[in-house]
Amino acid sequence: MTIQGILKNLSAEDLELTKQYYKSIQPFAVQPSDTCEFDAEFPAEDGERIIAEITLDENAEIEDLYCTCRAGGLCVHLAAMMCDMEERKTVFFSGRMQE
């Protein structure tokens, strides 16, 4: 599934919670990647950093999701990354970097 597909399938409530969290962590940006492995760091309640990673295949389909928050599944950190990547067209720019 693609990032767009996952975001589209979120419930209205989950999407709203994700957008609120995304707003609260600004400035935040997932940088383009020439390897299609996108990393991000988030602040944690205990002062530690939460590390999240989204890996896409050559067709921009999600290959792997990982986050150190231990929430499991699609946590708010991964969802916030996806919102940012969609907003900033990160996957498009990463594809251009590979050409």
N, CA, C and O atoms as CSV, one atom per row, in Angstrom:
chain,resi,resn,atom,element,x,y,z
A,1,MET,N,N,0.838,-1.175,0.000
A,1,MET,CA,C,0.000,0.000,0.000
A,1,MET,C,C,0.889,1.247,0.000
A,1,MET,O,O,2.012,1.212,0.502
A,2,THR,N,N,0.397,2.311,-0.547
A,2,THR,CA,C,1.141,3.570,-0.601
A,2,THR,C,C,0.836,4.435,0.623
A,2,THR,O,O,-0.099,4.156,1.374
A,3,ILE,N,N,1.620,5.466,0.809
A,3,ILE,CA,C,1.378,6.425,1.881
A,3,ILE,C,C,0.010,7.062,1.707
A,3,ILE,O,O,-0.739,7.202,2.674
A,4,GLN,N,N,-0.319,7.449,0.484
A,4,GLN,CA,C,-1.622,8.059,0.218
A,4,GLN,C,C,-2.753,7.099,0.596
A,4,GLN,O,O,-3.756,7.517,1.173
A,5,GLY,N,N,-2.592,5.825,0.275
A,5,GLY,CA,C,-3.599,4.825,0.585
A,5,GLY,C,C,-3.804,4.652,2.080
A,5,GLY,O,O,-4.937,4.537,2.549
A,6,ILE,N,N,-2.721,4.635,2.819
A,6,ILE,CA,C,-2.838,4.493,4.269
A,6,ILE,C,C,-3.530,5.704,4.875
A,6,ILE,O,O,-4.430,5.558,5.701
A,7,LEU,N,N,-3.114,6.900,4.468
A,7,LEU,CA,C,-3.739,8.105,5.012
A,7,LEU,C,C,-5.224,8.167,4.662
A,7,LEU,O,O,-6.043,8.605,5.470
A,8,LYS,N,N,-5.558,7.732,3.466
A,8,LYS,CA,C,-6.952,7.744,3.033
A,8,LYS,C,C,-7.800,6.781,3.862
A,8,LYS,O,O,-8.986,7.026,4.083
A,9,ASN,N,N,-7.191,5.689,4.319
A,9,ASN,CA,C,-7.912,4.680,5.086
A,9,ASN,C,C,-7.993,4.967,6.582
A,9,ASN,O,O,-8.664,4.236,7.310
A,10,LEU,N,N,-7.319,6.021,7.055
A,10,LEU,CA,C,-7.433,6.375,8.467
A,10,LEU,C,C,-8.844,6.868,8.761
A,10,LEU,O,O,-9.479,7.508,7.923
A,11,SER,N,N,-9.317,6.565,9.945
A,11,SER,CA,C,-10.624,7.105,10.340
A,11,SER,C,C,-10.496,8.626,10.476
A,11,SER,O,O,-9.393,9.150,10.632
A,12,ALA,N,N,-11.608,9.316,10.418
A,12,ALA,CA,C,-11.602,10.775,10.556
A,12,ALA,C,C,-10.986,11.170,11.899
A,12,ALA,O,O,-10.246,12.150,11.985
A,13,GLU,N,N,-11.294,10.407,12.935
A,13,GLU,CA,C,-10.762,10.699,14.274
A,13,GLU,C,C,-9.246,10.507,14.316
A,13,GLU,O,O,-8.533,11.359,14.846
A,14,ASP,N,N,-8.745,9.398,13.763
A,14,ASP,CA,C,-7.305,9.147,13.748
A,14,ASP,C,C,-6.568,10.179,12.898
A,14,ASP,O,O,-5.480,10.621,13.266
A,15,LEU,N,N,-7.151,10.561,11.774
A,15,LEU,CA,C,-6.521,11.574,10.930
A,15,LEU,C,C,-6.453,12.910,11.656
A,15,LEU,O,O,-5.447,13.612,11.561
A,16,GLU,N,N,-7.497,13.267,12.371
A,16,GLU,CA,C,-7.506,14.523,13.123
A,16,GLU,C,C,-6.467,14.500,14.240
A,16,GLU,O,O,-5.757,15.484,14.445
A,17,LEU,N,N,-6.373,13.390,14.962
A,17,LEU,CA,C,-5.353,13.262,16.015
A,17,LEU,C,C,-3.942,13.358,15.435
A,17,LEU,O,O,-3.060,13.980,16.026
A,18,THR,N,N,-3.742,12.739,14.283
A,18,THR,CA,C,-2.436,12.801,13.616
A,18,THR,C,C,-2.107,14.229,13.220
A,18,THR,O,O,-0.988,14.692,13.438
A,19,LYS,N,N,-3.069,14.929,12.643
A,19,LYS,CA,C,-2.836,16.317,12.230
A,19,LYS,C,C,-2.552,17.215,13.427
A,19,LYS,O,O,-1.714,18.112,13.339
A,20,GLN,N,N,-3.237,16.987,14.543
A,20,GLN,CA,C,-2.975,17.768,15.749
A,20,GLN,C,C,-1.555,17.514,16.250
A,20,GLN,O,O,-0.842,18.450,16.611
A,21,TYR,N,N,-1.151,16.259,16.271
A,21,TYR,CA,C,0.207,15.934,16.705
A,21,TYR,C,C,1.221,16.546,15.750
A,21,TYR,O,O,2.211,17.131,16.191
A,22,TYR,N,N,0.989,16.420,14.462
A,22,TYR,CA,C,1.890,16.965,13.445
A,22,TYR,C,C,2.062,18.475,13.638
A,22,TYR,O,O,3.171,18.998,13.536
A,23,LYS,N,N,0.968,19.160,13.912
A,23,LYS,CA,C,1.028,20.608,14.159
A,23,LYS,C,C,1.855,20.924,15.398
A,23,LYS,O,O,2.598,21.905,15.427
A,24,SER,N,N,1.718,20.089,16.417
A,24,SER,CA,C,2.390,20.356,17.689
A,24,SER,C,C,3.907,20.175,17.631
A,24,SER,O,O,4.610,20.676,18.508
A,25,ILE,N,N,4.426,19.478,16.631
A,25,ILE,CA,C,5.869,19.209,16.559
A,25,ILE,C,C,6.585,20.088,15.542
A,25,ILE,O,O,7.753,19.851,15.235
A,26,GLN,N,N,5.907,21.090,15.021
A,26,GLN,CA,C,6.533,21.965,14.034
A,26,GLN,C,C,7.593,22.839,14.690
A,26,GLN,O,O,7.400,23.262,15.829
A,27,PRO,N,N,8.705,23.128,14.018
A,27,PRO,CA,C,9.018,22.739,12.649
A,27,PRO,C,C,9.501,21.290,12.578
A,27,PRO,O,O,10.311,20.854,13.395
A,28,PHE,N,N,9.010,20.578,11.625
A,28,PHE,CA,C,9.348,19.177,11.409
A,28,PHE,C,C,9.316,18.921,9.919
A,28,PHE,O,O,8.433,19.410,9.215
A,29,ALA,N,N,10.279,18.156,9.439
A,29,ALA,CA,C,10.288,17.803,8.020
A,29,ALA,C,C,11.044,16.502,7.816
A,29,ALA,O,O,12.134,16.308,8.353
A,30,VAL,N,N,10.450,15.617,7.034
A,30,VAL,CA,C,11.126,14.407,6.587
A,30,VAL,C,C,11.890,14.803,5.331
A,30,VAL,O,O,11.315,15.345,4.388
A,31,GLN,N,N,13.177,14.532,5.329
A,31,GLN,CA,C,14.017,14.930,4.208
A,31,GLN,C,C,13.950,13.915,3.071
A,31,GLN,O,O,13.754,12.724,3.316
A,32,PRO,N,N,14.109,14.372,1.835
A,32,PRO,CA,C,14.174,13.432,0.708
A,32,PRO,C,C,15.310,12.429,0.915
A,32,PRO,O,O,16.285,12.718,1.609
A,33,SER,N,N,15.177,11.270,0.318
A,33,SER,CA,C,16.156,10.202,0.472
A,33,SER,C,C,16.432,9.568,-0.882
A,33,SER,O,O,15.506,9.307,-1.649
A,34,ASP,N,N,17.683,9.325,-1.171
A,34,ASP,CA,C,17.999,8.664,-2.437
A,34,ASP,C,C,17.959,7.142,-2.294
A,34,ASP,O,O,18.186,6.427,-3.270
A,35,THR,N,N,17.673,6.636,-1.084
A,35,THR,CA,C,17.576,5.199,-0.875
A,35,THR,C,C,16.148,4.754,-0.571
A,35,THR,O,O,15.900,3.562,-0.387
A,36,CYS,N,N,15.217,5.687,-0.517
A,36,CYS,CA,C,13.806,5.422,-0.183
A,36,CYS,C,C,13.624,4.892,1.229
A,36,CYS,O,O,12.621,4.242,1.527
A,37,GLU,N,N,14.593,5.166,2.102
A,37,GLU,CA,C,14.464,4.932,3.537
A,37,GLU,C,C,14.374,6.299,4.182
A,37,GLU,O,O,15.333,7.071,4.156
A,38,PHE,N,N,13.222,6.598,4.760
A,38,PHE,CA,C,12.980,7.917,5.329
A,38,PHE,C,C,12.986,7.811,6.846
A,38,PHE,O,O,12.253,7.009,7.425
A,39,ASP,N,N,13.820,8.625,7.485
A,39,ASP,CA,C,13.977,8.600,8.930
A,39,ASP,C,C,13.487,9.908,9.540
A,39,ASP,O,O,13.515,10.960,8.901
A,40,ALA,N,N,13.041,9.819,10.786
A,40,ALA,CA,C,12.633,11.012,11.513
A,40,ALA,C,C,12.855,10.793,12.999
A,40,ALA,O,O,12.847,9.662,13.485
A,41,GLU,N,N,13.053,11.895,13.713
A,41,GLU,CA,C,13.182,11.868,15.165
A,41,GLU,C,C,12.071,12.709,15.767
A,41,GLU,O,O,11.712,13.764,15.244
A,42,PHE,N,N,11.531,12.218,16.882
A,42,PHE,CA,C,10.457,12.899,17.578
A,42,PHE,C,C,10.815,13.039,19.051
A,42,PHE,O,O,11.516,12.187,19.597
A,43,PRO,N,N,10.349,14.095,19.701
A,43,PRO,CA,C,10.573,14.208,21.147
A,43,PRO,C,C,9.707,13.203,21.897
A,43,PRO,O,O,8.600,12.883,21.463
A,44,ALA,N,N,10.209,12.714,23.009
A,44,ALA,CA,C,9.447,11.783,23.849
A,44,ALA,C,C,9.212,12.423,25.210
A,44,ALA,O,O,9.923,13.347,25.606
A,45,GLU,N,N,8.225,11.931,25.909
A,45,GLU,CA,C,7.866,12.463,27.233
A,45,GLU,C,C,9.044,12.400,28.212
A,45,GLU,O,O,9.215,13.303,29.031
A,46,ASP,N,N,9.852,11.344,28.132
A,46,ASP,CA,C,10.939,11.137,29.090
A,46,ASP,C,C,12.239,11.833,28.688
A,46,ASP,O,O,13.273,11.622,29.322
A,47,GLY,N,N,12.198,12.653,27.651
A,47,GLY,CA,C,13.386,13.371,27.205
A,47,GLY,C,C,14.196,12.627,26.165
A,47,GLY,O,O,15.064,13.215,25.520
A,48,GLU,N,N,13.931,11.357,25.991
A,48,GLU,CA,C,14.601,10.577,24.950
A,48,GLU,C,C,14.019,10.951,23.594
A,48,GLU,O,O,13.027,11.674,23.508
A,49,ARG,N,N,14.640,10.456,22.552
A,49,ARG,CA,C,14.146,10.689,21.201
A,49,ARG,C,C,13.506,9.416,20.682
A,49,ARG,O,O,13.988,8.313,20.937
A,50,ILE,N,N,12.413,9.582,19.948
A,50,ILE,CA,C,11.760,8.461,19.277
A,50,ILE,C,C,12.232,8.469,17.829
A,50,ILE,O,O,12.179,9.499,17.156
A,51,ILE,N,N,12.686,7.335,17.361
A,51,ILE,CA,C,13.186,7.205,15.987
A,51,ILE,C,C,12.161,6.413,15.180
A,51,ILE,O,O,11.718,5.344,15.598
A,52,ALA,N,N,11.794,6.948,14.031
A,52,ALA,CA,C,10.836,6.268,13.150
A,52,ALA,C,C,11.435,6.171,11.754
A,52,ALA,O,O,12.227,7.016,11.339
A,53,GLU,N,N,11.039,5.122,11.040
A,53,GLU,CA,C,11.559,4.906,9.688
A,53,GLU,C,C,10.468,4.324,8.798
A,53,GLU,O,O,9.733,3.418,9.191
A,54,ILE,N,N,10.384,4.867,7.595
A,54,ILE,CA,C,9.490,4.338,6.566
A,54,ILE,C,C,10.359,3.967,5.373
A,54,ILE,O,O,11.122,4.793,4.872
A,55,THR,N,N,10.241,2.727,4.922
A,55,THR,CA,C,10.990,2.269,3.755
A,55,THR,C,C,9.996,1.962,2.641
A,55,THR,O,O,9.023,1.233,2.832
A,56,LEU,N,N,10.266,2.536,1.477
A,56,LEU,CA,C,9.424,2.321,0.306
A,56,LEU,C,C,10.172,1.483,-0.717
A,56,LEU,O,O,11.403,1.493,-0.757
A,57,ASP,N,N,9.426,0.756,-1.547
A,57,ASP,CA,C,10.066,0.031,-2.636
A,57,ASP,C,C,10.138,0.932,-3.873
A,57,ASP,O,O,9.783,2.109,-3.811
A,58,GLU,N,N,10.591,0.382,-4.976
A,58,GLU,CA,C,10.788,1.184,-6.193
A,58,GLU,C,C,9.488,1.712,-6.780
A,58,GLU,O,O,9.515,2.602,-7.630
A,59,ASN,N,N,8.341,1.177,-6.340
A,59,ASN,CA,C,7.033,1.640,-6.825
A,59,ASN,C,C,6.340,2.560,-5.825
A,59,ASN,O,O,5.147,2.832,-5.955
A,60,ALA,N,N,7.077,3.036,-4.833
A,60,ALA,CA,C,6.565,3.907,-3.768
A,60,ALA,C,C,5.534,3.203,-2.893
A,60,ALA,O,O,4.707,3.855,-2.255
A,61,GLU,N,N,5.582,1.868,-2.863
A,61,GLU,CA,C,4.742,1.081,-1.960
A,61,GLU,C,C,5.516,0.908,-0.650
A,61,GLU,O,O,6.741,0.791,-0.656
A,62,ILE,N,N,4.799,0.892,0.454
A,62,ILE,CA,C,5.453,0.740,1.751
A,62,ILE,C,C,5.995,-0.673,1.884
A,62,ILE,O,O,5.267,-1.657,1.755
A,63,GLU,N,N,7.281,-0.745,2.141
A,63,GLU,CA,C,7.968,-2.018,2.316
A,63,GLU,C,C,8.115,-2.340,3.805
A,63,GLU,O,O,7.978,-3.493,4.215
A,64,ASP,N,N,8.398,-1.295,4.620
A,64,ASP,CA,C,8.606,-1.520,6.045
A,64,ASP,C,C,8.313,-0.244,6.825
A,64,ASP,O,O,8.583,0.863,6.358
A,65,LEU,N,N,7.754,-0.418,8.023
A,65,LEU,CA,C,7.507,0.674,8.960
A,65,LEU,C,C,8.154,0.294,10.281
A,65,LEU,O,O,8.051,-0.852,10.719
A,66,TYR,N,N,8.823,1.254,10.918
A,66,TYR,CA,C,9.476,0.973,12.188
A,66,TYR,C,C,9.438,2.220,13.052
A,66,TYR,O,O,9.675,3.325,12.565
A,67,CYS,N,N,9.140,2.045,14.342
A,67,CYS,CA,C,9.179,3.152,15.284
A,67,CYS,C,C,9.580,2.616,16.648
A,67,CYS,O,O,9.142,1.539,17.053
A,68,THR,N,N,10.412,3.367,17.352
A,68,THR,CA,C,10.887,2.944,18.669
A,68,THR,C,C,9.905,3.264,19.789
A,68,THR,O,O,10.206,2.990,20.950
A,69,CYS,N,N,8.749,3.832,19.484
A,69,CYS,CA,C,7.775,4.166,20.531
A,69,CYS,C,C,7.096,2.929,21.095
A,69,CYS,O,O,6.488,2.995,22.163
A,70,ARG,N,N,7.186,1.816,20.407
A,70,ARG,CA,C,6.635,0.528,20.828
A,70,ARG,C,C,5.114,0.488,20.858
A,70,ARG,O,O,4.540,-0.400,21.488
A,71,ALA,N,N,4.454,1.418,20.200
A,71,ALA,CA,C,2.988,1.387,20.153
A,71,ALA,C,C,2.501,0.259,19.259
A,71,ALA,O,O,1.404,-0.265,19.453
A,72,GLY,N,N,3.305,-0.111,18.292
A,72,GLY,CA,C,2.921,-1.165,17.366
A,72,GLY,C,C,2.042,-0.635,16.253
A,72,GLY,O,O,1.302,0.329,16.447
A,73,GLY,N,N,2.118,-1.250,15.106
A,73,GLY,CA,C,1.297,-0.838,13.971
A,73,GLY,C,C,1.608,0.570,13.502
A,73,GLY,O,O,2.748,1.030,13.559
A,74,LEU,N,N,0.576,1.235,13.043
A,74,LEU,CA,C,0.726,2.606,12.548
A,74,LEU,C,C,0.544,3.567,13.718
A,74,LEU,O,O,-0.579,3.954,14.042
A,75,CYS,N,N,1.647,3.947,14.344
A,75,CYS,CA,C,1.605,4.878,15.472
A,75,CYS,C,C,1.482,6.310,14.959
A,75,CYS,O,O,1.556,6.560,13.756
A,76,VAL,N,N,1.295,7.234,15.877
A,76,VAL,CA,C,1.136,8.646,15.505
A,76,VAL,C,C,2.414,9.198,14.866
A,76,VAL,O,O,2.343,10.110,14.042
A,77,HIS,N,N,3.568,8.665,15.229
A,77,HIS,CA,C,4.831,9.145,14.665
A,77,HIS,C,C,4.941,8.792,13.182
A,77,HIS,O,O,5.287,9.635,12.355
A,78,LEU,N,N,4.642,7.538,12.863
A,78,LEU,CA,C,4.678,7.117,11.460
A,78,LEU,C,C,3.606,7.849,10.655
A,78,LEU,O,O,3.855,8.260,9.521
A,79,ALA,N,N,2.425,8.014,11.228
A,79,ALA,CA,C,1.353,8.733,10.535
A,79,ALA,C,C,1.735,10.192,10.309
A,79,ALA,O,O,1.434,10.752,9.256
A,80,ALA,N,N,2.399,10.818,11.292
A,80,ALA,CA,C,2.848,12.206,11.133
A,80,ALA,C,C,3.904,12.302,10.034
A,80,ALA,O,O,3.912,13.254,9.255
A,81,MET,N,N,4.787,11.318,9.978
A,81,MET,CA,C,5.770,11.289,8.892
A,81,MET,C,C,5.066,11.232,7.543
A,81,MET,O,O,5.437,11.942,6.608
A,82,MET,N,N,4.050,10.383,7.448
A,82,MET,CA,C,3.321,10.242,6.185
A,82,MET,C,C,2.617,11.544,5.808
A,82,MET,O,O,2.614,11.932,4.640
A,83,CYS,N,N,2.028,12.209,6.777
A,83,CYS,CA,C,1.385,13.505,6.498
A,83,CYS,C,C,2.407,14.496,5.967
A,83,CYS,O,O,2.149,15.203,4.992
A,84,ASP,N,N,3.562,14.546,6.609
A,84,ASP,CA,C,4.613,15.467,6.174
A,84,ASP,C,C,5.105,15.108,4.775
A,84,ASP,O,O,5.295,15.985,3.932
A,85,MET,N,N,5.307,13.823,4.537
A,85,MET,CA,C,5.805,13.391,3.230
A,85,MET,C,C,4.810,13.724,2.130
A,85,MET,O,O,5.209,14.071,1.018
A,86,GLU,N,N,3.530,13.623,2.425
A,86,GLU,CA,C,2.501,13.985,1.450
A,86,GLU,C,C,2.475,15.494,1.225
A,86,GLU,O,O,2.440,15.968,0.089
A,87,GLU,N,N,2.494,16.236,2.328
A,87,GLU,CA,C,2.421,17.698,2.236
A,87,GLU,C,C,3.597,18.276,1.467
A,87,GLU,O,O,3.422,19.183,0.653
A,88,ARG,N,N,4.779,17.765,1.714
A,88,ARG,CA,C,5.999,18.300,1.092
A,88,ARG,C,C,6.391,17.568,-0.191
A,88,ARG,O,O,7.401,17.902,-0.809
A,89,LYS,N,N,5.602,16.577,-0.593
A,89,LYS,CA,C,5.890,15.786,-1.806
A,89,LYS,C,C,7.277,15.154,-1.728
A,89,LYS,O,O,8.005,15.114,-2.720
A,90,THR,N,N,7.635,14.660,-0.547
A,90,THR,CA,C,8.963,14.099,-0.304
A,90,THR,C,C,9.268,12.924,-1.219
A,90,THR,O,O,10.387,12.815,-1.721
A,91,VAL,N,N,8.303,12.044,-1.445
A,91,VAL,CA,C,8.538,10.877,-2.299
A,91,VAL,C,C,8.809,11.326,-3.733
A,91,VAL,O,O,9.681,10.773,-4.403
A,92,PHE,N,N,8.071,12.319,-4.204
A,92,PHE,CA,C,8.292,12.849,-5.550
A,92,PHE,C,C,9.718,13.398,-5.674
A,92,PHE,O,O,10.426,13.087,-6.631
A,93,PHE,N,N,10.128,14.205,-4.712
A,93,PHE,CA,C,11.468,14.795,-4.775
A,93,PHE,C,C,12.563,13.750,-4.621
A,93,PHE,O,O,13.630,13.873,-5.221
A,94,SER,N,N,12.306,12.731,-3.827
A,94,SER,CA,C,13.277,11.636,-3.699
A,94,SER,C,C,13.421,10.904,-5.029
A,94,SER,O,O,14.529,10.535,-5.418
A,95,GLY,N,N,12.313,10.693,-5.723
A,95,GLY,CA,C,12.353,10.056,-7.026
A,95,GLY,C,C,13.153,10.864,-8.026
A,95,GLY,O,O,13.899,10.312,-8.836
A,96,ARG,N,N,12.992,12.171,-7.963
A,96,ARG,CA,C,13.755,13.053,-8.855
A,96,ARG,C,C,15.238,12.989,-8.549
A,96,ARG,O,O,16.067,13.060,-9.456
A,97,MET,N,N,15.580,12.852,-7.264
A,97,MET,CA,C,16.993,12.763,-6.877
A,97,MET,C,C,17.632,11.511,-7.441
A,97,MET,O,O,18.823,11.515,-7.754
A,98,GLN,N,N,16.855,10.424,-7.581
A,98,GLN,CA,C,17.381,9.169,-8.081
A,98,GLN,C,C,17.633,9.210,-9.580
A,98,GLN,O,O,18.443,8.437,-10.092
A,99,GLU,N,N,16.957,10.093,-10.284
A,99,GLU,CA,C,17.091,10.142,-11.760
A,99,GLU,C,C,18.389,10.789,-12.182
A,99,GLU,O,O,18.659,10.909,-13.377
